[in-house]
């Protein structure tokens, strides 16, 4: 009893629940509702299997970081870009060897 109550509560929080067959047949509506009403749960054999949600929400959940378009831009936007490094080297004449 407690288990089924818990499952129905999570479905209510996540949006409408769709059976897989219905989700496939009415995918356009599922897509539209995910965009307008929030996450939509798809079930298979009575168990929650997947959730369809807007890309913006997915990006927030996974905290995806936009990658710069080039390596040059990546280094330019780095927090270490303004750090000054001493890249000078001692002049080394090599080692002496007998021939």
CSV table of N, CA, C and O in Angstrom, one decimal, residues 14-89:
chain,number,residue,atom,x,y,z
A,14,UNK,N,5.8,14.8,-11.1
A,14,UNK,CA,6.5,14.9,-12.3
A,14,UNK,C,5.6,15.2,-13.5
A,14,UNK,O,6.1,15.4,-14.6
A,15,UNK,N,4.3,15.3,-13.4
A,15,UNK,CA,3.4,15.6,-14.5
A,15,UNK,C,2.6,14.4,-14.8
A,15,UNK,O,2.4,13.5,-14.0
A,16,UNK,N,2.0,14.4,-16.0
A,16,UNK,CA,1.1,13.4,-16.4
A,16,UNK,C,1.9,12.1,-16.7
A,16,UNK,O,3.0,12.1,-17.2
A,17,UNK,N,1.2,11.0,-16.4
A,17,UNK,CA,1.8,9.7,-16.7
A,17,UNK,C,1.2,9.1,-18.0
A,17,UNK,O,0.0,9.2,-18.2
A,18,UNK,N,2.0,8.6,-18.9
A,18,UNK,CA,1.6,8.1,-20.2
A,18,UNK,C,2.1,6.6,-20.3
A,18,UNK,O,3.2,6.3,-19.9
A,19,UNK,N,1.2,5.7,-20.7
A,19,UNK,CA,1.6,4.4,-21.1
A,19,UNK,C,2.4,4.5,-22.3
A,19,UNK,O,2.2,5.3,-23.2
A,20,UNK,N,3.3,3.6,-22.5
A,20,UNK,CA,4.3,3.6,-23.6
A,20,UNK,C,3.5,3.6,-25.0
A,20,UNK,O,3.8,4.4,-25.9
A,21,UNK,N,2.5,2.7,-25.1
A,21,UNK,CA,1.7,2.7,-26.3
A,21,UNK,C,1.1,4.0,-26.7
A,21,UNK,O,1.1,4.5,-27.8
A,22,UNK,N,0.5,4.6,-25.7
A,22,UNK,CA,-0.2,5.9,-25.8
A,22,UNK,C,0.8,7.0,-26.2
A,22,UNK,O,0.6,7.9,-27.0
A,23,UNK,N,2.0,7.0,-25.5
A,23,UNK,CA,3.0,8.0,-25.7
A,23,UNK,C,3.5,7.9,-27.2
A,23,UNK,O,3.8,8.9,-27.8
A,24,UNK,N,3.7,6.7,-27.7
A,24,UNK,CA,4.1,6.5,-29.1
A,24,UNK,C,3.1,7.0,-30.0
A,24,UNK,O,3.4,7.7,-31.0
A,25,UNK,N,1.8,6.7,-29.8
A,25,UNK,CA,0.7,7.0,-30.7
A,25,UNK,C,0.5,8.5,-30.7
A,25,UNK,O,0.1,9.1,-31.7
A,26,UNK,N,0.7,9.2,-29.5
A,26,UNK,CA,0.4,10.6,-29.4
A,26,UNK,C,1.6,11.4,-29.0
A,26,UNK,O,1.6,12.3,-28.2
A,27,UNK,N,2.7,11.1,-29.7
A,27,UNK,CA,4.0,11.7,-29.4
A,27,UNK,C,4.0,13.2,-29.5
A,27,UNK,O,4.5,13.9,-28.6
A,28,UNK,N,3.3,13.8,-30.5
A,28,UNK,CA,3.2,15.2,-30.7
A,28,UNK,C,2.6,15.9,-29.4
A,28,UNK,O,3.1,16.9,-29.0
A,29,UNK,N,1.5,15.3,-28.9
A,29,UNK,CA,0.9,15.8,-27.7
A,29,UNK,C,1.8,15.7,-26.5
A,29,UNK,O,1.9,16.6,-25.7
A,30,UNK,N,2.5,14.6,-26.4
A,30,UNK,CA,3.4,14.4,-25.3
A,30,UNK,C,4.5,15.4,-25.3
A,30,UNK,O,4.8,16.1,-24.3
A,31,UNK,N,5.0,15.7,-26.5
A,31,UNK,CA,6.1,16.7,-26.7
A,31,UNK,C,5.5,18.1,-26.3
A,31,UNK,O,6.2,18.8,-25.6
A,32,UNK,N,4.4,18.4,-26.8
A,32,UNK,CA,3.8,19.7,-26.5
A,32,UNK,C,3.5,19.9,-25.0
A,32,UNK,O,3.8,21.0,-24.5
A,33,UNK,N,3.0,18.9,-24.4
A,33,UNK,CA,2.7,19.0,-22.9
A,33,UNK,C,4.0,19.1,-22.1
A,33,UNK,O,4.1,19.7,-21.1
A,34,UNK,N,5.1,18.4,-22.6
A,34,UNK,CA,6.3,18.5,-21.9
A,34,UNK,C,6.9,19.9,-21.9
A,34,UNK,O,7.4,20.4,-20.9
A,35,UNK,N,6.7,20.6,-23.1
A,35,UNK,CA,7.1,22.0,-23.2
A,35,UNK,C,6.2,22.9,-22.4
A,35,UNK,O,6.7,23.9,-21.8
A,36,UNK,N,4.9,22.7,-22.4
A,36,UNK,CA,4.0,23.6,-21.7
A,36,UNK,C,3.7,23.3,-20.2
A,36,UNK,O,3.6,24.2,-19.4
A,37,UNK,N,3.7,22.1,-19.9
A,37,UNK,CA,3.2,21.7,-18.5
A,37,UNK,C,4.4,21.1,-17.7
A,37,UNK,O,4.2,20.9,-16.5
A,38,UNK,N,5.5,20.8,-18.3
A,38,UNK,CA,6.6,20.2,-17.5
A,38,UNK,C,6.8,18.8,-17.8
A,38,UNK,O,6.2,18.2,-18.7
A,39,UNK,N,7.7,18.1,-17.0
A,39,UNK,CA,8.0,16.7,-17.3
A,39,UNK,C,6.8,15.8,-17.4
A,39,UNK,O,5.8,15.9,-16.7
A,40,UNK,N,6.9,14.8,-18.4
A,40,UNK,CA,5.9,13.8,-18.6
A,40,UNK,C,6.5,12.5,-18.4
A,40,UNK,O,7.6,12.1,-18.9
A,41,UNK,N,5.9,11.6,-17.6
A,41,UNK,CA,6.4,10.3,-17.2
A,41,UNK,C,5.8,9.3,-18.2
A,41,UNK,O,4.6,9.3,-18.5
A,42,UNK,N,6.7,8.4,-18.7
A,42,UNK,CA,6.2,7.3,-19.6
A,42,UNK,C,6.4,6.0,-18.8
A,42,UNK,O,7.5,5.7,-18.3
A,43,UNK,N,5.3,5.2,-18.8
A,43,UNK,CA,5.4,3.9,-18.0
A,43,UNK,C,5.4,2.8,-19.0
A,43,UNK,O,4.9,2.9,-20.1
A,44,UNK,N,5.9,1.7,-18.5
A,44,UNK,CA,5.9,0.4,-19.3
A,44,UNK,C,5.6,-0.7,-18.3
A,44,UNK,O,6.3,-0.8,-17.2
A,45,UNK,N,4.6,-1.4,-18.5
A,45,UNK,CA,4.1,-2.5,-17.6
A,45,UNK,C,3.8,-1.9,-16.2
A,45,UNK,O,4.2,-2.5,-15.2
A,46,UNK,N,3.3,-0.7,-16.2
A,46,UNK,CA,2.9,-0.1,-14.9
A,46,UNK,C,4.0,0.5,-14.1
A,46,UNK,O,3.8,1.0,-13.0
A,47,UNK,N,5.2,0.5,-14.6
A,47,UNK,CA,6.4,1.0,-13.9
A,47,UNK,C,6.9,2.2,-14.6
A,47,UNK,O,7.0,2.2,-15.9
A,48,UNK,N,7.3,3.3,-13.9
A,48,UNK,CA,7.9,4.5,-14.5
A,48,UNK,C,9.2,4.1,-15.1
A,48,UNK,O,10.1,3.5,-14.5
A,49,UNK,N,9.3,4.4,-16.4
A,49,UNK,CA,10.6,4.1,-17.1
A,49,UNK,C,11.4,5.3,-17.6
A,49,UNK,O,12.6,5.3,-17.4
A,50,UNK,N,10.7,6.3,-18.2
A,50,UNK,CA,11.4,7.4,-18.6
A,50,UNK,C,10.6,8.7,-18.4
A,50,UNK,O,9.4,8.6,-18.1
A,51,UNK,N,11.3,9.8,-18.4
A,51,UNK,CA,10.7,11.1,-18.3
A,51,UNK,C,11.0,12.0,-19.4
A,51,UNK,O,12.2,12.1,-19.8
A,52,UNK,N,10.0,12.6,-20.1
A,52,UNK,CA,10.3,13.5,-21.2
A,52,UNK,C,10.2,14.9,-20.6
A,52,UNK,O,9.2,15.3,-20.0
A,53,UNK,N,11.2,15.7,-20.8
A,53,UNK,CA,11.2,17.1,-20.2
A,53,UNK,C,11.9,18.0,-21.2
A,53,UNK,O,12.7,17.6,-22.1
A,54,UNK,N,11.6,19.3,-21.1
A,54,UNK,CA,12.2,20.3,-22.0
A,54,UNK,C,13.7,20.3,-21.8
A,54,UNK,O,14.3,20.1,-20.8
A,55,UNK,N,14.4,20.7,-22.9
A,55,UNK,CA,15.8,20.7,-23.0
A,55,UNK,C,16.4,21.7,-22.0
A,55,UNK,O,17.5,21.4,-21.4
A,56,UNK,N,15.7,22.8,-21.7
A,56,UNK,CA,16.2,23.8,-20.8
A,56,UNK,C,16.3,23.2,-19.4
A,56,UNK,O,17.2,23.4,-18.6
A,57,UNK,N,15.2,22.4,-19.0
A,57,UNK,CA,15.2,21.8,-17.7
A,57,UNK,C,16.3,20.7,-17.6
A,57,UNK,O,16.9,20.6,-16.6
A,58,UNK,N,16.5,20.0,-18.7
A,58,UNK,CA,17.6,18.9,-18.7
A,58,UNK,C,18.9,19.6,-18.5
A,58,UNK,O,19.7,19.1,-17.7
A,59,UNK,N,19.2,20.7,-19.2
A,59,UNK,CA,20.4,21.4,-19.0
A,59,UNK,C,20.7,21.9,-17.6
A,59,UNK,O,21.8,21.8,-17.1
A,60,UNK,N,19.6,22.4,-16.9
A,60,UNK,CA,19.7,22.8,-15.6
A,60,UNK,C,20.0,21.6,-14.6
A,60,UNK,O,20.8,21.7,-13.7
A,61,UNK,N,19.4,20.5,-14.9
A,61,UNK,CA,19.6,19.3,-14.0
A,61,UNK,C,21.0,18.7,-14.2
A,61,UNK,O,21.6,18.3,-13.2
A,62,UNK,N,21.5,18.7,-15.4
A,62,UNK,CA,22.8,18.2,-15.6
A,62,UNK,C,23.9,19.2,-15.5
A,62,UNK,O,25.1,18.9,-15.6
A,63,UNK,N,23.5,20.5,-15.4
A,63,UNK,CA,24.5,21.6,-15.3
A,63,UNK,C,25.5,21.6,-16.4
A,63,UNK,O,26.7,21.6,-16.2
A,64,UNK,N,25.0,21.4,-17.7
A,64,UNK,CA,25.9,21.4,-18.8
A,64,UNK,C,26.6,22.7,-19.0
A,64,UNK,O,25.9,23.8,-18.9
A,65,UNK,N,27.8,22.8,-19.3
A,65,UNK,CA,28.5,24.0,-19.5
A,65,UNK,C,28.7,24.2,-21.0
A,65,UNK,O,29.1,23.2,-21.7
A,66,UNK,N,28.4,25.3,-21.5
A,66,UNK,CA,28.6,25.6,-22.9
A,66,UNK,C,30.1,25.6,-23.2
A,66,UNK,O,30.9,26.3,-22.6
A,67,UNK,N,30.5,24.8,-24.2
A,67,UNK,CA,31.9,24.8,-24.6
A,67,UNK,C,32.2,25.9,-25.5
A,67,UNK,O,31.4,26.2,-26.4
A,68,UNK,N,33.4,26.5,-25.4
A,68,UNK,CA,33.8,27.6,-26.3
A,68,UNK,C,33.9,27.0,-27.7
A,68,UNK,O,34.2,25.8,-27.9
A,69,UNK,N,33.8,27.9,-28.7
A,69,UNK,CA,33.9,27.4,-30.1
A,69,UNK,C,35.3,27.1,-30.5
A,69,UNK,O,35.5,26.4,-31.5
A,70,UNK,N,36.3,27.6,-29.8
A,70,UNK,CA,37.7,27.3,-30.2
A,70,UNK,C,38.6,27.2,-29.0
A,70,UNK,O,38.2,27.7,-27.9
A,71,UNK,N,39.7,26.6,-29.2
A,71,UNK,CA,40.7,26.4,-28.1
A,71,UNK,C,41.2,27.8,-27.7
A,71,UNK,O,41.5,28.0,-26.5
A,72,UNK,N,41.4,28.7,-28.6
A,72,UNK,CA,41.9,30.0,-28.3
A,72,UNK,C,41.0,30.7,-27.4
A,72,UNK,O,41.4,31.3,-26.4
A,73,UNK,N,39.7,30.7,-27.7
A,73,UNK,CA,38.6,31.3,-26.9
A,73,UNK,C,38.6,30.7,-25.5
A,73,UNK,O,38.4,31.4,-24.5
A,74,UNK,N,38.8,29.4,-25.4
A,74,UNK,CA,38.8,28.7,-24.1
A,74,UNK,C,39.9,29.2,-23.2
A,74,UNK,O,39.6,29.5,-22.1
A,75,UNK,N,41.1,29.3,-23.7
A,75,UNK,CA,42.2,29.9,-22.9
A,75,UNK,C,42.0,31.4,-22.6
A,75,UNK,O,42.3,31.8,-21.5
A,76,UNK,N,41.4,32.1,-23.5
A,76,UNK,CA,41.2,33.5,-23.3
A,76,UNK,C,40.2,33.8,-22.2
A,76,UNK,O,40.3,34.7,-21.4
A,77,UNK,N,39.2,32.9,-22.1
A,77,UNK,CA,38.1,33.0,-21.1
A,77,UNK,C,38.4,32.3,-19.8
A,77,UNK,O,37.7,32.4,-18.9
A,78,UNK,N,39.6,31.7,-19.7
A,78,UNK,CA,40.0,31.0,-18.5
A,78,UNK,C,40.2,31.9,-17.4
A,78,UNK,O,40.7,33.0,-17.5
A,79,UNK,N,39.9,31.5,-16.1
A,79,UNK,CA,40.1,32.3,-15.0
A,79,UNK,C,41.6,32.6,-14.8
A,79,UNK,O,42.0,33.5,-14.1
A,80,UNK,N,42.4,31.8,-15.4
A,80,UNK,CA,43.9,31.9,-15.2
A,80,UNK,C,44.5,32.8,-16.3
A,80,UNK,O,45.7,32.9,-16.4
A,81,UNK,N,43.7,33.3,-17.2
A,81,UNK,CA,44.2,34.1,-18.3
A,81,UNK,C,45.0,35.3,-17.9
A,81,UNK,O,45.9,35.7,-18.6
A,82,UNK,N,44.6,35.9,-16.8
A,82,UNK,CA,45.3,37.1,-16.3
A,82,UNK,C,46.5,36.8,-15.4
A,82,UNK,O,47.1,37.8,-14.9
A,83,UNK,N,46.7,35.6,-15.1
A,83,UNK,CA,47.8,35.2,-14.2
A,83,UNK,C,49.1,35.4,-14.9
A,83,UNK,O,49.3,34.9,-16.1
A,84,UNK,N,50.1,36.1,-14.4
A,84,UNK,CA,51.4,36.2,-15.0
A,84,UNK,C,52.3,35.1,-14.6
A,84,UNK,O,52.5,34.8,-13.4
A,85,UNK,N,52.9,34.4,-15.5
A,85,UNK,CA,53.8,33.3,-15.3
A,85,UNK,C,55.2,33.7,-15.7
A,85,UNK,O,55.4,34.3,-16.8
A,86,UNK,N,56.2,33.2,-15.0
A,86,UNK,CA,57.6,33.4,-15.3
A,86,UNK,C,58.0,32.2,-16.2
A,86,UNK,O,58.2,31.1,-15.7
A,87,UNK,N,58.1,32.4,-17.5
A,87,UNK,CA,58.4,31.3,-18.4
A,87,UNK,C,59.9,31.4,-18.9
A,87,UNK,O,60.3,30.7,-19.8
A,88,UNK,N,60.7,32.3,-18.2
A,88,UNK,CA,62.1,32.4,-18.6
A,88,UNK,C,62.8,31.2,-18.2
A,88,UNK,O,62.5,30.5,-17.2
A,89,UNK,N,63.9,30.8,-18.9
A,89,UNK,CA,64.7,29.6,-18.6
A,89,UNK,C,66.1,30.1,-18.5
A,89,UNK,O,66.6,31.0,-19.1
